[in-house]
DNA sequence: TTTTGTGAACTAGTTCACAGCT
DNA sequence: AGCTGTGAACTAGTTCACAAAA
């Protein structure tokens, strides 16, 4: 047993693509674990979830020697490594900005709770909404109260579900409060200082890109 | 005036990245057009929206010679070209599957309506929901009625906001009804036959990937 | 034997840099 | 002079293929 717990941390820089795949691997492992499977090889994992075996190995090997030659990976062990790598071994506190339809839907989205995310609250400027709760019970706070709550509640991720025109203002505010990761659902590109990670989820762009492929695929009308 | 209306259509195959950028360019042009700007150079467009000028030119040049040397691009003209390339010069009919929080929020999302998308309806299996409408007025239909509505309503895009366990079933059904583009919001990877375009929007993965970057960025605890 | 971990080969995507048009 | 369109150079990402370990 040589190189266990290599755990490169600040290293060469891992791409967004790799980070996303690590999350996907974790989900696949969760499924296999629920089925009672004990070990899995990169080949089987790849076949079952339509991934590439070499890529799985390379992605994992970057963080340590988690596999056993001739056997594969011990699922429970690898899950725990992945959770640590992804920072999901502790509770991750999340604030959602904008208590409109989308913000409320996200607040109650069961997928978040499953992987260790804690939705601390919804934040909005509309006085009529403040003090109420989402159907799932997430409280709606005044946006102005975020500043004092941010540190106390240890908010590490901000989710933006506000109108495009308000988005940059909210970004500036949350960055000022020490938030270093933002997931943006509003259209249009935002500026963040370096050291802050911004992830855009732009449904309009995704939709237009689907329409593009439909259009390109058809040679007829 | 040489090569106008090159309009490569089945050509070399354009990547997903390019398709997304085309949609972004269109949005930027819309903004400039609203401001009353008449022409724009790739350089100015790039600076204003933090893009790369050479990439803009290359992306556009692939579809035709839309620019004028020494001048740039005529905004209205380029907008119209991009709309045609993206298939947004006609109404695109969309069906949303799953009338839960997320499906309802998507149905009422103003961004869709803006770019020529028409939300034909929400489809769900829950009898208690069928016959009702979203707050924005989108009707909820029985999932079983999709088969007969699909062709008549010319549905070309299916949006999936159903639980993971139900997703593959819905995919199979809509593909059987002739739908060739699917936007999937549920977690887990789905299988589609070749010729069908699937776009995954996996918020859990995006969130985990943010958490990853937070974890990697901090050398301390 | 099986399967990992990994250099090398390959493929895709981006940016540079400049000839050529307006 | 200014800006496009594009080959060439470069960078990033993926897959292959195999030596080494269990």
XYZ file of C-alpha atoms (C1' of nucleotides) in Angstrom:
486
model
C 0.000 0.000 0.000
C 1.926 3.004 -1.274
C 0.353 6.224 -2.184
C -2.905 6.264 -0.181
C -4.178 9.671 0.698
C -2.250 11.524 -1.943
C -5.123 14.045 -1.872
C -3.773 16.712 -4.186
C -5.546 19.820 -3.105
C -4.299 23.041 -4.582
C -2.518 21.184 -7.381
C -2.641 21.467 -11.142
C -6.201 22.826 -11.292
C -9.077 20.563 -12.154
C -11.451 21.528 -14.941
C -15.148 22.214 -14.592
C -15.806 19.118 -16.705
C -13.891 16.916 -14.288
C -15.648 18.418 -11.270
C -19.021 17.667 -12.841
C -18.000 14.098 -13.615
C -16.880 13.487 -10.032
C -20.387 14.435 -8.911
C -21.831 12.050 -11.470
C -19.590 9.211 -10.285
C -20.754 9.785 -6.731
C -24.374 9.503 -7.804
C -23.680 6.298 -9.713
C -21.933 4.845 -6.683
C -24.880 5.773 -4.481
C -27.141 3.796 -6.773
C -24.863 0.765 -6.771
C -24.472 0.987 -3.005
C -28.246 0.992 -2.550
C -28.362 -2.154 -4.676
C -25.931 -3.736 -2.222
C -22.973 -3.936 -4.618
C -19.623 -3.958 -2.793
C -17.012 -3.297 -5.491
C -17.103 -1.987 -9.036
C -14.526 -1.759 -11.813
C -14.147 1.294 -14.016
C -15.245 -0.874 -16.935
C -18.538 -1.915 -15.336
C -19.201 1.605 -14.058
C -18.579 2.948 -17.545
C -20.835 0.411 -19.261
C -23.668 0.798 -16.810
C -23.811 4.592 -16.961
C -22.461 5.178 -20.479
C -19.163 6.743 -19.457
C -15.568 6.061 -20.489
C -13.556 3.692 -18.297
C -10.169 5.338 -18.866
C -11.629 8.702 -18.029
C -13.114 7.467 -14.770
C -9.746 6.012 -13.781
C -7.890 9.148 -14.747
C -10.304 11.447 -12.931
C -10.061 9.380 -9.748
C -6.330 8.708 -9.940
C -5.699 12.435 -9.932
C -6.824 12.564 -6.280
C -5.259 9.379 -5.000
C -4.900 5.653 -5.582
C -8.399 4.619 -4.629
C -8.589 1.426 -6.676
C -7.266 -2.077 -6.133
C -5.702 -3.750 -9.176
C -7.485 -6.886 -10.233
C -10.525 -5.923 -8.125
C -11.739 -2.401 -8.877
C -12.996 0.126 -6.362
C -14.624 -0.544 -3.019
C -17.860 1.389 -3.359
C -18.296 2.605 0.224
C -14.664 3.657 0.402
C -14.726 5.470 -2.923
C -18.000 7.209 -2.027
C -16.412 8.552 1.101
C -13.355 9.774 -0.822
C -15.543 11.470 -3.415
C -17.671 13.125 -0.774
C -14.544 14.505 0.817
C -13.136 15.694 -2.513
C -16.417 17.389 -3.403
C -16.720 18.935 0.037
C -19.944 17.042 0.714
C -18.657 15.385 3.874
C -19.981 18.369 5.821
C -23.207 20.395 5.555
C -23.023 23.038 2.798
C -25.156 26.087 3.589
C -27.015 27.658 0.680
C -29.020 30.878 0.308
C -31.472 31.371 -2.539
C -32.082 34.872 -3.886
C -35.453 35.654 -5.404
C -38.614 34.129 -3.923
C -40.415 33.925 -7.260
C -41.644 30.710 -8.868
C -38.167 29.471 -9.665
C -36.578 30.393 -6.332
C -39.368 28.709 -4.407
C -39.170 25.588 -6.579
C -35.419 25.391 -6.005
C -35.832 25.909 -2.261
C -38.099 22.867 -2.091
C -36.138 20.760 -4.567
C -35.508 17.403 -2.876
C -32.269 16.773 -4.796
C -30.459 19.453 -2.802
C -31.255 18.073 0.613
C -30.133 14.604 -0.451
C -26.474 15.504 -0.939
C -25.787 17.481 2.226
C -26.980 20.891 1.071
C -28.914 22.935 3.607
C -31.170 25.666 2.253
C -30.863 28.320 4.936
C -33.451 30.651 3.445
C -34.923 32.571 0.562
C -34.061 36.257 0.230
C -36.247 38.795 -1.536
C -36.893 42.533 -1.585
C -40.696 42.210 -1.776
C -42.105 43.057 1.649
C -45.251 41.091 0.891
C -43.206 37.907 0.717
C -40.854 38.432 3.657
C -41.872 36.440 6.746
C -43.690 33.794 4.733
C -42.371 30.349 3.859
C -42.145 28.180 0.758
C -44.539 25.209 0.632
C -41.661 23.059 1.824
C -41.104 25.359 4.814
C -38.086 27.427 3.764
C -38.343 30.899 5.336
C -38.302 34.067 3.237
C -36.067 36.840 4.584
C -35.581 40.435 3.599
C -32.667 40.753 1.210
C -31.298 43.500 3.449
C -30.948 40.986 6.289
C -28.536 38.840 4.326
C -25.517 40.843 5.423
C -25.954 39.996 9.077
C -27.030 36.396 8.449
C -24.302 35.469 5.955
C -21.473 34.828 8.399
C -23.531 33.599 11.323
C -25.244 31.012 9.113
C -21.979 30.221 7.303
C -23.550 30.607 3.843
C -21.105 29.305 1.288
C -23.213 29.107 -1.871
C -25.612 31.707 -3.286
C -28.242 30.657 -5.812
C -29.582 33.492 -7.980
C -33.181 33.291 -9.167
C -33.791 37.019 -9.507
C -34.660 39.010 -12.653
C -31.678 39.641 -14.948
C -31.663 43.363 -14.117
C -31.202 42.682 -10.392
C -28.637 39.901 -10.709
C -25.390 41.904 -10.779
C -26.437 43.896 -7.708
C -27.095 40.737 -5.730
C -23.762 39.279 -6.872
C -21.891 42.331 -5.644
C -23.701 42.213 -2.322
C -23.130 38.507 -1.633
C -19.493 38.679 -2.732
C -19.095 41.565 -0.300
C -20.453 39.267 2.404
C -17.805 36.646 1.727
C -19.708 34.251 -0.536
C -17.282 32.623 -2.975
C -19.582 30.379 -5.040
C -22.618 31.479 -7.032
C -25.067 29.544 -9.128
C -26.866 31.860 -11.509
C -30.216 31.028 -13.092
C -30.871 34.455 -14.561
C -29.979 35.143 -18.178
C -27.072 37.397 -19.108
C -23.438 37.269 -18.081
C -22.336 38.526 -14.686
C -18.996 39.790 -13.487
C -17.391 38.289 -10.403
C -13.969 39.063 -8.912
C -11.321 36.378 -9.299
C -11.478 33.850 -6.491
C -15.257 33.654 -6.792
C -16.710 30.741 -8.741
C -19.743 31.507 -10.907
C -21.800 28.767 -12.511
C -24.423 29.789 -15.063
C -27.488 27.679 -15.662
C -29.119 29.408 -18.567
C -32.290 27.631 -19.610
C -32.986 30.054 -22.455
C -29.602 29.270 -23.998
C -30.101 25.532 -23.506
C -33.498 25.767 -25.130
C -32.192 27.762 -28.082
C -29.393 25.269 -28.525
C -31.949 22.431 -28.702
C -33.883 24.395 -31.288
C -30.632 24.793 -33.214
C -30.048 21.051 -33.370
C -33.625 20.465 -34.498
C -33.155 22.997 -37.260
C -29.791 21.629 -38.379
C -30.978 18.017 -38.301
C -33.852 18.570 -40.724
C -32.868 19.029 -44.340
C -36.548 19.336 -45.239
C -38.900 22.008 -43.883
C -20.934 40.743 -52.408
C -19.758 37.170 -52.824
C -20.762 34.412 -50.582
C -24.009 35.667 -48.979
C -26.367 32.952 -47.881
C -23.775 30.241 -47.706
C -25.954 28.766 -44.951
C -24.167 25.493 -44.343
C -26.847 23.252 -42.982
C -25.939 19.605 -42.728
C -22.208 20.411 -42.880
C -19.310 19.513 -40.656
C -21.367 19.318 -37.429
C -21.376 22.162 -34.973
C -20.538 21.501 -31.348
C -22.835 22.031 -28.401
C -20.493 24.784 -27.212
C -20.871 26.676 -30.464
C -24.658 26.289 -30.437
C -24.787 27.760 -26.951
C -22.592 30.676 -27.955
C -24.798 31.490 -30.917
C -27.709 31.849 -28.504
C -25.592 34.096 -26.306
C -24.620 36.281 -29.259
C -28.285 36.685 -30.159
C -29.058 37.857 -26.656
C -26.216 40.368 -26.712
C -27.410 41.689 -30.060
C -30.931 42.066 -28.692
C -29.562 44.233 -25.909
C -27.543 46.395 -28.286
C -30.515 46.683 -30.644
C -32.733 47.902 -27.795
C -30.104 50.542 -27.064
C -30.482 51.720 -30.662
C -27.004 50.607 -31.814
C -26.855 49.924 -35.557
C -23.575 48.072 -36.086
C -21.093 46.280 -33.869
C -17.619 44.840 -34.407
C -16.546 41.490 -33.010
C -14.033 43.387 -30.872
C -16.644 45.623 -29.210
C -19.058 42.710 -28.775
C -16.302 40.692 -27.137
C -15.244 43.468 -24.779
C -18.759 44.360 -23.743
C -19.827 40.811 -22.912
C -16.445 39.265 -21.983
C -16.158 36.985 -24.989
C -13.344 36.371 -27.478
C -13.450 38.352 -30.731
C -11.829 35.698 -32.912
C -14.241 33.102 -31.634
C -17.263 35.248 -32.404
C -15.991 35.762 -35.954
C -15.245 32.083 -36.422
C -18.605 30.956 -35.053
C -20.478 33.345 -37.329
C -18.286 32.833 -40.409
C -19.106 29.143 -40.312
C -22.677 29.946 -41.356
C -22.025 32.700 -43.879
C -20.242 35.985 -44.479
C -22.450 38.163 -42.308
C -19.923 40.888 -41.560
C -18.663 43.854 -43.537
C -14.893 44.459 -43.437
C -13.996 47.790 -41.969
C -17.476 48.132 -40.458
C -18.481 45.097 -38.419
C -21.913 43.483 -38.348
C -25.266 45.162 -38.953
C -27.126 44.263 -35.805
C -30.633 43.843 -37.206
C -29.320 41.790 -40.102
C -27.176 39.544 -37.902
C -30.027 39.065 -35.445
C -32.223 37.840 -38.233
C -29.530 35.452 -39.474
C -28.976 34.081 -35.970
C -32.679 33.609 -35.396
C -32.865 31.635 -38.607
C -29.800 29.532 -37.730
C -31.189 28.780 -34.273
C -34.632 28.005 -35.668
C -36.178 30.859 -33.693
C -37.654 32.559 -36.760
C -40.791 30.479 -36.211
C -42.748 29.513 -33.085
C -41.190 26.517 -31.281
C -43.783 24.439 -29.454
C -42.774 23.037 -26.075
C -44.404 20.561 -23.695
C -43.408 20.372 -20.045
C -43.636 17.050 -18.220
C -44.260 17.084 -14.499
C -46.546 19.712 -12.957
C -44.625 19.904 -9.693
C -42.925 23.020 -8.347
C -40.212 23.005 -10.987
C -42.454 22.201 -13.952
C -44.888 24.960 -12.974
C -42.060 27.455 -12.499
C -40.657 26.600 -15.918
C -44.091 26.868 -17.535
C -44.426 30.438 -16.275
C -40.791 31.405 -16.905
C -40.898 34.646 -18.899
C -37.556 33.944 -20.627
C -39.102 31.207 -22.751
C -41.881 33.307 -24.193
C -39.430 36.044 -25.114
C -37.530 34.008 -27.715
C -40.387 32.466 -29.673
C -41.028 29.447 -27.464
C -44.675 28.533 -26.914
C -45.477 26.422 -23.866
C -48.324 24.291 -25.143
C -49.055 22.639 -21.807
C -47.967 20.814 -18.690
C -48.403 17.031 -18.605
C -48.777 15.008 -15.412
C -50.153 11.707 -14.225
C -51.754 13.110 -11.047
C -55.504 13.312 -11.625
C -55.811 15.986 -8.949
C -53.719 18.347 -11.079
C -55.157 17.614 -14.529
C -57.598 20.294 -15.697
C -56.016 23.003 -13.566
C -53.627 25.691 -14.748
C -50.322 27.134 -13.614
C -50.468 30.616 -12.068
C -49.434 31.973 -15.446
C -52.296 30.148 -17.149
C -50.596 27.110 -18.704
C -53.049 24.196 -18.782
C -52.264 20.875 -17.138
C -53.120 17.812 -19.237
C -53.162 14.118 -18.491
C -49.865 12.550 -19.522
C -51.876 9.939 -21.407
C -53.294 12.652 -23.660
C -49.868 13.606 -24.949
C -49.894 11.012 -27.682
C -52.854 12.549 -29.447
C -51.789 16.162 -28.830
C -48.147 15.782 -29.870
C -48.573 15.914 -33.643
C -51.606 18.183 -33.752
C -49.857 20.761 -31.571
C -46.542 20.211 -33.397
C -44.584 19.755 -30.148
C -40.899 19.816 -30.984
C -39.277 20.101 -27.566
C -40.060 18.150 -24.383
C -38.939 19.527 -21.023
C -38.647 16.915 -18.279
C -39.354 17.987 -14.708
C -40.472 14.616 -13.375
C -38.897 12.486 -10.629
C -35.774 10.590 -11.733
C -37.563 7.251 -11.573
C -40.213 8.379 -14.082
C -37.872 10.146 -16.491
C -36.853 7.286 -18.791
C -40.475 6.242 -19.262
C -41.464 9.731 -20.319
C -38.484 9.905 -22.678
C -39.509 6.674 -24.386
C -43.073 7.883 -24.713
C -42.259 11.313 -26.180
C -39.656 9.864 -28.551
C -42.316 7.435 -29.722
C -44.517 10.449 -30.436
C -41.894 11.999 -32.701
C -40.241 14.447 -30.311
C -36.569 14.834 -31.235
C -35.303 17.285 -28.614
C -35.466 16.849 -24.845
C -34.344 19.059 -22.023
C -33.945 17.026 -18.863
C -34.025 18.560 -15.381
C -34.148 15.294 -13.474
C -30.950 13.782 -12.123
C -29.445 10.633 -13.635
C -28.494 9.826 -17.194
C -31.131 8.885 -19.731
C -30.882 6.894 -22.922
C -32.211 8.330 -26.173
C -32.009 6.811 -29.640
C -29.613 8.458 -32.077
C -31.238 11.332 -33.903
C -32.752 12.610 -30.655
C -30.978 15.468 -28.889
C -30.894 15.325 -25.101
C -29.756 18.246 -22.990
C -29.223 17.657 -19.285
C -29.573 20.460 -16.783
C -28.489 18.829 -13.578
C -28.626 21.281 -10.706
C -27.377 18.749 -8.178
C -24.235 18.192 -10.235
C -23.739 21.938 -10.719
C -24.120 22.461 -7.010
C -21.665 19.689 -6.133
C -19.210 21.122 -8.603
C -19.452 24.518 -6.867
C -18.856 22.831 -3.554
C -15.806 21.145 -5.099
C -14.278 24.461 -6.111
C -14.909 25.899 -2.664
C -13.167 22.917 -1.126
C -10.201 23.001 -3.499
C -9.740 26.751 -3.188
C -9.224 26.637 0.578
C -5.925 25.184 1.710
C -6.983 25.705 5.311
C -10.056 24.069 6.875
C -5.963 -13.241 -14.644
C -8.053 -8.968 -13.801
C -7.923 -4.251 -13.408
C -5.616 -0.126 -12.022
C -2.785 4.023 -13.020
C -0.602 6.562 -16.556
C 2.462 8.116 -20.561
C 1.619 8.660 -25.311
C -1.454 9.493 -29.133
C -5.230 11.572 -30.588
C -9.255 14.753 -30.988
C -11.640 18.918 -30.047
C -11.751 23.645 -28.993
C -9.605 28.234 -28.645
C -6.678 31.996 -29.781
C -3.293 34.199 -32.676
C -1.982 36.741 -36.452
C -2.453 38.367 -40.860
C -3.957 38.549 -45.821
C -7.466 40.736 -48.080
C -11.757 43.370 -48.503
C -14.348 47.896 -47.764
C -7.651 52.897 -41.430
C -10.521 49.282 -39.702
C -12.454 44.915 -39.436
C -13.656 40.423 -41.271
C -12.629 35.646 -42.383
C -9.410 32.013 -41.814
C -5.092 29.035 -41.866
C -1.760 28.038 -38.463
C -0.397 27.539 -33.714
C -1.672 26.452 -29.495
C -4.236 24.576 -25.445
C -7.419 21.510 -23.313
C -9.723 17.264 -23.044
C -10.315 12.343 -24.244
C -9.063 7.766 -25.402
C -5.676 4.216 -26.225
C -2.678 0.801 -24.831
C 0.262 -1.289 -21.727
C 3.460 -1.949 -17.682
C 2.898 -2.935 -12.994
C 0.208 -4.494 -8.999
C -2.994 -7.593 -6.543
